[in-house]
Structures are given as structure tokens and as C-alpha cells.
Amino acid sequence: MTAEILVQAMVLGLLQGGIYALVAAGLTLIYGVMKVVNFAHAEFLTLGMYLAFSAYTLLGVSPYLAAVFALGLVFVLGAAVQRTLIRPALRHPQINQLLITIGLSTMLIGAMQIIWGPRNYVVPLPWGRATLGLGDLRVTYTRLIAFGVAVAIAAGFWVFLKRARGGLAIRAAAQSPDAARLMGINVERVNLVTFGLGTGLAALAGALIAPVFFINPTFGIDYFLLPAFVIVVLGTMGNFVGAMVGGLVIGLAESFGGLLLGAALRQFASLAVFVLILLWLPRGVFGGRMT
Amino acid sequence: MLEVKGLQVAYGQVTAVWDVSITVAQGELVAVVGPNGAGKTSLVNTVAGLVPAQQGRIHFLGQDVTALPSHERVALGLCLCPEGRKLFPDMTVEENLRLGAYTWRDRSEIARRVEQVFALFPQLAERRAQVARTLSGGEQQMVALGRALMARPRLLLLDEPSLGLAPIVVTEMFRAIRKIHEAGTTVLMVEQNVHQTLEIAGRGYVIENGRIALAGTSGALQADPHMRTAYLGLGA
């Protein structure tokens, strides 16, 4: 095994990990604030991919511009879902919320199947296969852009959580909802906005990778749901920075796992990481919530 | 300023507060004392809006706030420093304080108030960047009290500010509350530490089994035979 192959595995792992990080960030945000495990999260990613696809094929809009609209559109959709399906279940046992989000996942997959059909689509960017050469290493521009934008958005969001008044309110509601109410924070509104933002970030990530992967109704649940959950647990459920770092770690684990065990077993490595964490560090590596 | 009339609070089948009426006038320091489980916390939590009232009305500054959500009561100047402090555990002392002024937007004013809290509790100043869960119990109570002051409350509700603190810290806490009251804040405090509470309060209510058992000035309560035997450990 040559050094070039290892470097390539590392670069591809990081590129994938950046996308994972953004998807997992939304998932961990929703869990951190509402303690709801959103099993429909990956479907919002798939929806983002389809929105980018339709924007490109029907209107000729660049997927990167469409990503912004996907974020906005899915923010509204996510907020509506929170208001109608999640909020009434917040007072009930977690099993109810679980069944509701699993049902939502099935519904969204069905809806996408009806709207776009079961076929695989690609966003046929004319430069979609163009690559950047770095020595022996070749990486498509589409992957580089997706990674760069995903990491920049996630970092920007982190600054928002740390510095902005709204970010402070989200962190306060995550750490102690009753205390947040006593500070004058409208926790119901924080929940609504957080669900919209979390699902919106997934859709944004979906639009960014629409030129990279084949799009079909179960793409998200097939390829992103499991890694996203592994990352969220690895990085401590509800911890934003943990999701960022966990995303990169799982991206690398899958990449090296695929290299060492063959592509068919690429998820083996990340699942092995998952099992080890659940055995020895069930609360994740990062400790506190929304710090 | 605050008028609670015929308040009843229940959790499922269990009623914690029965037909309780209390008033607090501008500038007063009023105490609600009584044994553990008497309904004191339920009373203030309902006044703050964390728990819904089953029956009865709550008026604040002439406005019926019975159905108002907590965060809107805070905006009116009705602030609770809750039992068990309820700090934001993974945030710093300064972030906790700044959250106390969430309903205010003037950044320089907020910064000025943070410094005022540090003037009241100097030992917090050196811990301003420390995460709240790593503080001692006394320091956490200081942050909780300071955080409640950050909102400039018109009526400050205090729930067991001395709970679980060392005696010397309790004395310091009561001194701080007296100072806050003397600086012009109206206070309604719930306490089990009857002796020290009646020392600083002007008036008090005694609540037993969810009902008002006794009410009067602190002097009258301190002289009451039932109070002397049941709460103050003195002879009748």
C-alpha cells in the first residue's frame, strides 16, 4: 500500500466527513434543544438534493444557488412539521416522538417517490466531472465545493450559537428549558426555529452534494442516516462541536475502512467505532451539551 | 403590585395549593414560610408561570397575568430566581448573567449591570469565565440571584435562596437580599429558614398543607405562640 493511496483515502474521507458534519450538526441541534431524535433527518437531505435537481433541470439554476433556497424552503417545512407533529408530542414519552419521526420519514420518502419517481437522477453540470490535480491525487471540484461550503456554513453557525442573541437563546433552551423561560425566552419559538434550522441545514447539505451522488428517494436513509447517528452519539448527543469533529472522524473511518476491508464493508469501520463508544463512552467523547 | 386571589394548583390528582390569596405592595419584602412540601414552591412557580393555575387569578401591576406564558411575565418585570438555582450548567458565569438580561437589548447597559452584580458579589468577578457547573453551591446561588437581578425586576421572586448552603454563606445571602430590597426592589421570598427570613421581611405568610395558616407582620409572627414552638424553636 503506497503513501499516495493513504493520502487519497484521507482526503476523500475528510471531504465526505465535512458533509457528514453539517448533516449531523442539524440532527444534534434538534436533539440538544428538544431531546427529539429526528429519524426523518436524512429525508430532508434527500429533499434538498431533489430541490437542487429540479432547480437545475427546470429553471437552469445552479445547485449552489438552489442550496440557499432549499435551506429557506425546508426551514419553513421543518418549522411546520415541528408545529404540527413534534410539538404536541413533546409532553409525551420519547417512544411516541420516535414513532412520529419514523412515520414522517416513510411519508417523506413516499412523497418524493410520487413527485420525482423511483429513478436515479444526476444534476448534469457540464463541469461535473472536472477534477483538480494535486500531484497524483485527483478530486472533483463538485466535492471540493461541497466540502468547503459545508464546513464554512457549520463554522458560521457555530459562531452564531456562541455570539448572537438568538444563538444564546438556543443554547439556554437546550441546557435548561424552564430556566430559559424565566429569562424571558420564548422556548416554544426556539423549538420551532431550531427544528427549521436543523432540517434546513440537512437540505442545504443535500443541495451541495446533488452534483456528486445519484439522487433517489431513499438516498438519505441509505447513506446518511446511520453515519449521522453514529456521529451525533460519538460527539455527545446535543453537542455542536462534537458533531463537527465526529463528522470528520467518521468520514475518515469510512474511507480507511473501505480501503482496508473493501468498499462493501466501508461502513464496518464506523459501526465498529460506534459499538466501541457505546460500550466504553456511552455519553460520547465531548461531555456537555451546547457548550 | 402583586395580587394572588383564590389560587389552586394541582399536579394530576394531587392538589398542592388550596385557595391561597396573597398580596405584595410596591417596596415590600414579603416572606412565605412553611415546612417542606407545604406548597411554597408551587405557589411561586405558578406566579412565575411555570405551572398553570387550576383556579384563581394572578394580577401583576393591575394586569391579569394568569394565562400569560412565563417569558411574557418576565418582560413585565416579574422574575423568579428558582429553587435549586437552575443555572445554565455548561455556560460561563458571565453568559448566565447576560441571559438574565435577555429581554433587554442595550449592550452597554447589560455590561454595566454585569459589573453591578460583580460589585454585589465580588468573588464572582474572578470566576466570570468559569463554567457554572464547576462553581461551589454558594457561588451558584450568587449567580442565580445576580442573574435574576440582571432583568431589573419590578418584583423579584426568590425560592429558597438559602437551600443547601453553609451557614456563613446563608448569612451572606440574606445580607445581599436585604441590600437588594433596600436599593428599591420589591421582593417576595419563599423560605424554610424562618428565623433569618423574618429578620429581613416586613410581612409574612405561613403556609401549611397548601393553605395559608397565618399571616401578619414579621414582628407579630415572631411573637405568635404557634410560630415560636413550631418554627422558631422557642418556648411559647
CSV table of C-alpha atoms in Angstrom, one decimal, chain A residues 161-190 287-291, chain B residues 48-50 70-72 74-75 78-82 85-92 95-96 98-105 107 133 147-148:
chain,number,residue,atom,x,y,z
A,161,LEU,CA,-24.6,29.9,18.6
A,162,LYS,CA,-21.7,31.4,20.5
A,163,ARG,CA,-22.1,35.1,19.8
A,164,ALA,CA,-25.6,36.0,18.6
A,165,ARG,CA,-28.6,36.7,20.9
A,166,GLY,CA,-30.6,34.0,19.1
A,167,GLY,CA,-27.7,31.6,19.5
A,168,LEU,CA,-27.6,32.3,23.2
A,169,ALA,CA,-31.3,31.6,23.4
A,170,ILE,CA,-30.9,28.2,21.6
A,171,ARG,CA,-28.1,27.2,24.0
A,172,ALA,CA,-30.1,28.3,27.0
A,173,ALA,CA,-33.2,26.4,25.9
A,174,ALA,CA,-31.0,23.3,25.3
A,175,GLN,CA,-29.4,23.4,28.8
A,176,SER,CA,-32.5,24.2,30.9
A,177,PRO,CA,-35.8,25.0,29.2
A,178,ASP,CA,-37.5,26.2,32.4
A,179,ALA,CA,-34.6,28.5,33.3
A,180,ALA,CA,-34.7,29.8,29.7
A,181,ARG,CA,-38.4,30.7,30.2
A,182,LEU,CA,-37.5,32.5,33.4
A,183,MET,CA,-35.0,34.6,31.4
A,184,GLY,CA,-37.9,35.8,29.1
A,185,ILE,CA,-37.0,33.4,26.3
A,186,ASN,CA,-39.9,32.1,24.3
A,187,VAL,CA,-38.9,28.4,24.3
A,188,GLU,CA,-41.7,27.3,22.1
A,189,ARG,CA,-40.4,29.6,19.4
A,190,VAL,CA,-36.8,28.5,19.9
A,287,GLY,CA,-19.2,15.8,27.5
A,288,GLY,CA,-21.5,18.8,28.0
A,289,ARG,CA,-24.5,19.9,25.9
A,290,MET,CA,-24.4,23.0,23.7
A,291,THR,CA,-21.4,24.4,25.4
B,48,ALA,CA,-44.0,32.9,37.5
B,49,GLY,CA,-46.0,31.0,35.0
B,50,LEU,CA,-44.0,27.7,35.0
B,70,SER,CA,-43.6,32.8,31.7
B,71,HIS,CA,-41.5,34.7,29.2
B,72,GLU,CA,-44.1,37.4,28.8
B,74,VAL,CA,-40.6,38.4,32.7
B,75,ALA,CA,-41.0,41.2,30.1
B,78,LEU,CA,-41.9,39.6,37.2
B,79,CYS,CA,-38.8,37.5,37.7
B,80,LEU,CA,-38.2,34.2,39.6
B,81,CYS,CA,-34.9,33.0,41.0
B,82,PRO,CA,-35.9,29.4,41.1
B,85,ARG,CA,-30.9,27.7,41.1
B,86,LYS,CA,-31.4,26.2,37.6
B,87,LEU,CA,-28.3,27.8,36.2
B,88,PHE,CA,-27.2,27.0,32.6
B,89,PRO,CA,-24.6,24.4,33.7
B,90,ASP,CA,-22.4,24.5,30.6
B,91,MET,CA,-22.3,28.3,30.3
B,92,THR,CA,-19.9,30.7,32.0
B,95,GLU,CA,-23.1,34.1,29.9
B,96,ASN,CA,-25.5,33.1,32.7
B,98,ARG,CA,-26.1,38.1,30.3
B,99,LEU,CA,-29.0,35.7,29.8
B,100,GLY,CA,-30.7,37.3,32.8
B,101,ALA,CA,-31.0,40.5,30.8
B,102,TYR,CA,-32.3,38.6,27.7
B,103,THR,CA,-35.4,40.9,27.5
B,104,TRP,CA,-33.1,44.0,27.3
B,105,ARG,CA,-31.2,44.9,24.2
B,107,ARG,CA,-25.5,46.1,25.2
B,133,ARG,CA,-21.5,23.7,37.0
B,147,ARG,CA,-28.9,36.6,37.0
B,148,ALA,CA,-32.4,37.4,38.3
